[in-house]
Amino acid sequence: MSDSPVWHPFTQHGLGDAIPAVLRAEGAALFTADGRRIIDAISSWWVTTHGHCHPRIMAAIREQSERLDQLIFAGWTHEPAEAVARGLRAIMPDALTRVFFSDSGSTSVEVALKMALGFWANRGEARQRIVVMDRSYHGDTIGAMSVGARGVFNAPYAPLLFDVSRVPFPAGDPQATLDVLEAECAGGAAAFIVEPLLLGAGGMLVYSPEVLAQMRAICGAHGTLFIADEVMTGWGRTGTLLACEQADVVPDLLCLSKGLTGGALPLAVTMASEAIWDAHYSQDRSRSFFHSSSYTANPIACAAAAANLAIWRKEPVLDRVEQLAARQTRQMAALASHPAIASLRQCGTIVAMELGGGDATYLSDLGPRLLRYFRDAGVLLRPLGNTVYVMPPYCIDDADLDTIYAAIAAAADAHS
Ligand SMILES: *Cc1c(COP(=O)(O)O)cnc(C)c1O
């Protein structure tokens, strides 16, 4: 495929790896142009929740595509967007009364950051500082990169990134995290943005609901807006609809994307509290929320999201999530004593581990070698450096899970 003009994301074309073409997908399986069946063990980059090509979602897309394809969303509306907003209001925390649409997780984060600063600006208070957690990932647009971890991924773009305050990841010593957060909030921070319970791209790092609850309480005590980036953790991934639920946390702003359409089409929302809406609500147009993109609330994407919400209402999704979590626990137990596997951990439907010793970085050779190894074994796993994680669609069957874990065990054998 070296004659293809396509430039792939997060791909070093100079390494010369073949880029497989996929023709079709169903449930947890991808079918390639060269006739292979590949198990999608990472839900096509964390988006596919129920499984590929869920019939309800595909039907909704088909039907909507014959009725209304696209509509300007400034000052106009359509039923699929209204249905998504109503559906979200029904299942998301009551205090999140407003739904703003965008197209991706990154843009939902940009929107949350702009709403937070807009809130303070419109109230005439000079609070502008954003606080973030070390090792976080919030997306690849400039604002989302600014609030994420700095490193090889964004070093060349550092001049474009704005300055933020950082609290440490609450690993061994959560008190240090809480103390730094307390100082920043007391100093008048505008907002704190965090991935609840699980830092995804930062390496599938898990922290406790207690710490999450304490961080939320600290922000609340100082009026610092609490932004929950549930782009990855939302839609059942961590065992509950939202990770925040496990800590009884209600954020001021909530970012959702990935599983919002069940993983079928790009769409995102930022949900906001009434206070944030109120700060923008005015007869004065200069206080409007100035943000849009051409495809805001695209009707076909919204129809897919409405179908996803219907699946959550009508199908036993949380039972499936619970069962997948239990099956993952059983599978990971077999790896617990492997000498080449360390830091085995689970958060809901996600299992992660370090393979081949803890000193490999994202750029070490191990990552690409593992990627090829798994691909040749018929499993789509995409390690973060030497962090191997399994995040399958909820419909995956035991035979496929067995294959995934057998491939991981074999990779560990080869690297021990
Ligand atoms: C994936 C991700 C994003 C970015 O979402 P995109 O749709 O890729 O822009 C933001 N935050 C978190 C926590 C994510 O995992």
PDB file of C-alpha atoms in Angstrom, residues 270-378:
ATOM      1  CA  THR A 270     -20.546  18.831  26.434  1.00  0.00           C
ATOM      2  CA  MET A 271     -23.186  18.853  29.146  1.00  0.00           C
ATOM      3  CA  ALA A 272     -23.279  21.919  31.389  1.00  0.00           C
ATOM      4  CA  SER A 273     -24.886  22.921  34.657  1.00  0.00           C
ATOM      5  CA  GLU A 274     -27.617  25.548  34.773  1.00  0.00           C
ATOM      6  CA  ALA A 275     -25.152  28.005  36.372  1.00  0.00           C
ATOM      7  CA  ILE A 276     -22.897  27.811  33.335  1.00  0.00           C
ATOM      8  CA  TRP A 277     -25.867  28.262  31.004  1.00  0.00           C
ATOM      9  CA  ASP A 278     -27.106  31.199  33.126  1.00  0.00           C
ATOM     10  CA  ALA A 279     -23.759  32.956  32.877  1.00  0.00           C
ATOM     11  CA  HIS A 280     -24.155  32.981  29.085  1.00  0.00           C
ATOM     12  CA  TYR A 281     -27.916  33.661  28.991  1.00  0.00           C
ATOM     13  CA  SER A 282     -28.535  37.323  28.305  1.00  0.00           C
ATOM     14  CA  GLN A 283     -30.115  39.930  26.034  1.00  0.00           C
ATOM     15  CA  ASP A 284     -26.551  40.884  25.238  1.00  0.00           C
ATOM     16  CA  ARG A 285     -25.164  39.047  22.211  1.00  0.00           C
ATOM     17  CA  SER A 286     -21.579  39.560  23.347  1.00  0.00           C
ATOM     18  CA  ARG A 287     -22.246  37.028  26.125  1.00  0.00           C
ATOM     19  CA  SER A 288     -23.228  34.259  23.685  1.00  0.00           C
ATOM     20  CA  PHE A 289     -21.271  31.054  23.648  1.00  0.00           C
ATOM     21  CA  PHE A 290     -19.144  31.575  20.553  1.00  0.00           C
ATOM     22  CA  HIS A 291     -18.429  28.113  19.253  1.00  0.00           C
ATOM     23  CA  SER A 292     -19.569  26.081  16.293  1.00  0.00           C
ATOM     24  CA  SER A 293     -18.417  23.737  13.607  1.00  0.00           C
ATOM     25  CA  SER A 294     -20.063  23.107  10.275  1.00  0.00           C
ATOM     26  CA  TYR A 295     -21.397  19.698  11.271  1.00  0.00           C
ATOM     27  CA  THR A 296     -22.537  20.535  14.813  1.00  0.00           C
ATOM     28  CA  ALA A 297     -25.284  18.018  15.708  1.00  0.00           C
ATOM     29  CA  ASN A 298     -25.298  16.418  12.257  1.00  0.00           C
ATOM     30  CA  PRO A 299     -28.739  14.754  11.996  1.00  0.00           C
ATOM     31  CA  ILE A 300     -27.423  11.362  10.871  1.00  0.00           C
ATOM     32  CA  ALA A 301     -24.872  11.237  13.687  1.00  0.00           C
ATOM     33  CA  CYS A 302     -27.608  12.319  16.114  1.00  0.00           C
ATOM     34  CA  ALA A 303     -29.886   9.549  14.830  1.00  0.00           C
ATOM     35  CA  ALA A 304     -27.111   7.077  15.612  1.00  0.00           C
ATOM     36  CA  ALA A 305     -26.771   8.554  19.113  1.00  0.00           C
ATOM     37  CA  ALA A 306     -30.543   8.421  19.639  1.00  0.00           C
ATOM     38  CA  ALA A 307     -30.437   4.747  18.653  1.00  0.00           C
ATOM     39  CA  ASN A 308     -27.594   4.198  21.122  1.00  0.00           C
ATOM     40  CA  LEU A 309     -29.716   5.790  23.853  1.00  0.00           C
ATOM     41  CA  ALA A 310     -32.600   3.493  22.861  1.00  0.00           C
ATOM     42  CA  ILE A 311     -30.262   0.506  23.179  1.00  0.00           C
ATOM     43  CA  TRP A 312     -29.378   1.632  26.695  1.00  0.00           C
ATOM     44  CA  ARG A 313     -33.104   1.906  27.495  1.00  0.00           C
ATOM     45  CA  LYS A 314     -34.217  -1.339  25.868  1.00  0.00           C
ATOM     46  CA  GLU A 315     -31.319  -3.764  26.099  1.00  0.00           C
ATOM     47  CA  PRO A 316     -29.577  -5.059  29.242  1.00  0.00           C
ATOM     48  CA  VAL A 317     -26.381  -3.126  28.528  1.00  0.00           C
ATOM     49  CA  LEU A 318     -25.249  -2.823  32.136  1.00  0.00           C
ATOM     50  CA  ASP A 319     -25.726  -6.578  32.622  1.00  0.00           C
ATOM     51  CA  ARG A 320     -23.480  -7.175  29.624  1.00  0.00           C
ATOM     52  CA  VAL A 321     -20.953  -4.741  31.042  1.00  0.00           C
ATOM     53  CA  GLU A 322     -21.011  -6.505  34.398  1.00  0.00           C
ATOM     54  CA  GLN A 323     -20.616  -9.916  32.770  1.00  0.00           C
ATOM     55  CA  LEU A 324     -17.776  -8.722  30.551  1.00  0.00           C
ATOM     56  CA  ALA A 325     -16.030  -7.269  33.604  1.00  0.00           C
ATOM     57  CA  ALA A 326     -16.358 -10.620  35.413  1.00  0.00           C
ATOM     58  CA  ARG A 327     -15.113 -12.531  32.358  1.00  0.00           C
ATOM     59  CA  GLN A 328     -12.171 -10.142  32.059  1.00  0.00           C
ATOM     60  CA  THR A 329     -11.360 -10.784  35.745  1.00  0.00           C
ATOM     61  CA  ARG A 330     -11.281 -14.537  35.092  1.00  0.00           C
ATOM     62  CA  GLN A 331      -9.112 -14.139  31.988  1.00  0.00           C
ATOM     63  CA  MET A 332      -6.583 -11.853  33.652  1.00  0.00           C
ATOM     64  CA  ALA A 333      -6.187 -14.240  36.601  1.00  0.00           C
ATOM     65  CA  ALA A 334      -4.355 -16.661  34.316  1.00  0.00           C
ATOM     66  CA  LEU A 335      -1.710 -13.987  33.617  1.00  0.00           C
ATOM     67  CA  ALA A 336      -1.168 -12.968  37.232  1.00  0.00           C
ATOM     68  CA  SER A 337       1.872 -15.146  37.860  1.00  0.00           C
ATOM     69  CA  HIS A 338       3.535 -14.642  34.480  1.00  0.00           C
ATOM     70  CA  PRO A 339       7.113 -13.407  35.038  1.00  0.00           C
ATOM     71  CA  ALA A 340       6.982 -11.020  32.059  1.00  0.00           C
ATOM     72  CA  ILE A 341       3.726  -9.355  33.152  1.00  0.00           C
ATOM     73  CA  ALA A 342       3.508  -6.691  35.841  1.00  0.00           C
ATOM     74  CA  SER A 343       0.951  -4.261  37.256  1.00  0.00           C
ATOM     75  CA  LEU A 344      -2.052  -6.258  36.112  1.00  0.00           C
ATOM     76  CA  ARG A 345      -5.074  -4.066  36.740  1.00  0.00           C
ATOM     77  CA  GLN A 346      -8.745  -3.767  35.851  1.00  0.00           C
ATOM     78  CA  CYS A 347     -11.289  -0.991  35.713  1.00  0.00           C
ATOM     79  CA  GLY A 348     -14.713  -2.294  34.708  1.00  0.00           C
ATOM     80  CA  THR A 349     -14.510  -3.767  31.211  1.00  0.00           C
ATOM     81  CA  ILE A 350     -10.862  -2.745  30.783  1.00  0.00           C
ATOM     82  CA  VAL A 351      -7.818  -4.824  31.723  1.00  0.00           C
ATOM     83  CA  ALA A 352      -4.265  -3.452  31.452  1.00  0.00           C
ATOM     84  CA  MET A 353      -0.761  -4.665  32.249  1.00  0.00           C
ATOM     85  CA  GLU A 354       2.913  -3.901  31.676  1.00  0.00           C
ATOM     86  CA  LEU A 355       4.677  -6.392  29.487  1.00  0.00           C
ATOM     87  CA  GLY A 356       8.366  -7.246  29.465  1.00  0.00           C
ATOM     88  CA  GLY A 357       9.525  -5.100  32.366  1.00  0.00           C
ATOM     89  CA  GLY A 358       8.514  -1.604  33.347  1.00  0.00           C
ATOM     90  CA  ASP A 359      11.229   0.504  31.723  1.00  0.00           C
ATOM     91  CA  ALA A 360      10.023   0.601  28.110  1.00  0.00           C
ATOM     92  CA  THR A 361       8.764   3.976  26.904  1.00  0.00           C
ATOM     93  CA  TYR A 362       6.199   4.688  24.207  1.00  0.00           C
ATOM     94  CA  LEU A 363       9.005   4.945  21.667  1.00  0.00           C
ATOM     95  CA  SER A 364      10.792   1.742  22.599  1.00  0.00           C
ATOM     96  CA  ASP A 365      10.734  -0.992  19.986  1.00  0.00           C
ATOM     97  CA  LEU A 366       8.480  -3.192  22.052  1.00  0.00           C
ATOM     98  CA  GLY A 367       5.243  -1.366  21.156  1.00  0.00           C
ATOM     99  CA  PRO A 368       5.487  -1.760  17.358  1.00  0.00           C
ATOM    100  CA  ARG A 369       6.827  -5.303  17.730  1.00  0.00           C
ATOM    101  CA  LEU A 370       3.839  -6.256  19.893  1.00  0.00           C
ATOM    102  CA  LEU A 371       1.473  -4.549  17.481  1.00  0.00           C
ATOM    103  CA  ARG A 372       2.769  -6.704  14.613  1.00  0.00           C
ATOM    104  CA  TYR A 373       2.791  -9.802  16.781  1.00  0.00           C
ATOM    105  CA  PHE A 374      -0.845  -9.379  17.756  1.00  0.00           C
ATOM    106  CA  ARG A 375      -1.914  -8.441  14.248  1.00  0.00           C
ATOM    107  CA  ASP A 376      -0.349 -11.627  12.894  1.00  0.00           C
ATOM    108  CA  ALA A 377      -2.193 -13.549  15.634  1.00  0.00           C
ATOM    109  CA  GLY A 378      -5.515 -12.165  14.372  1.00  0.00           C
TER     110      GLY A 378
END
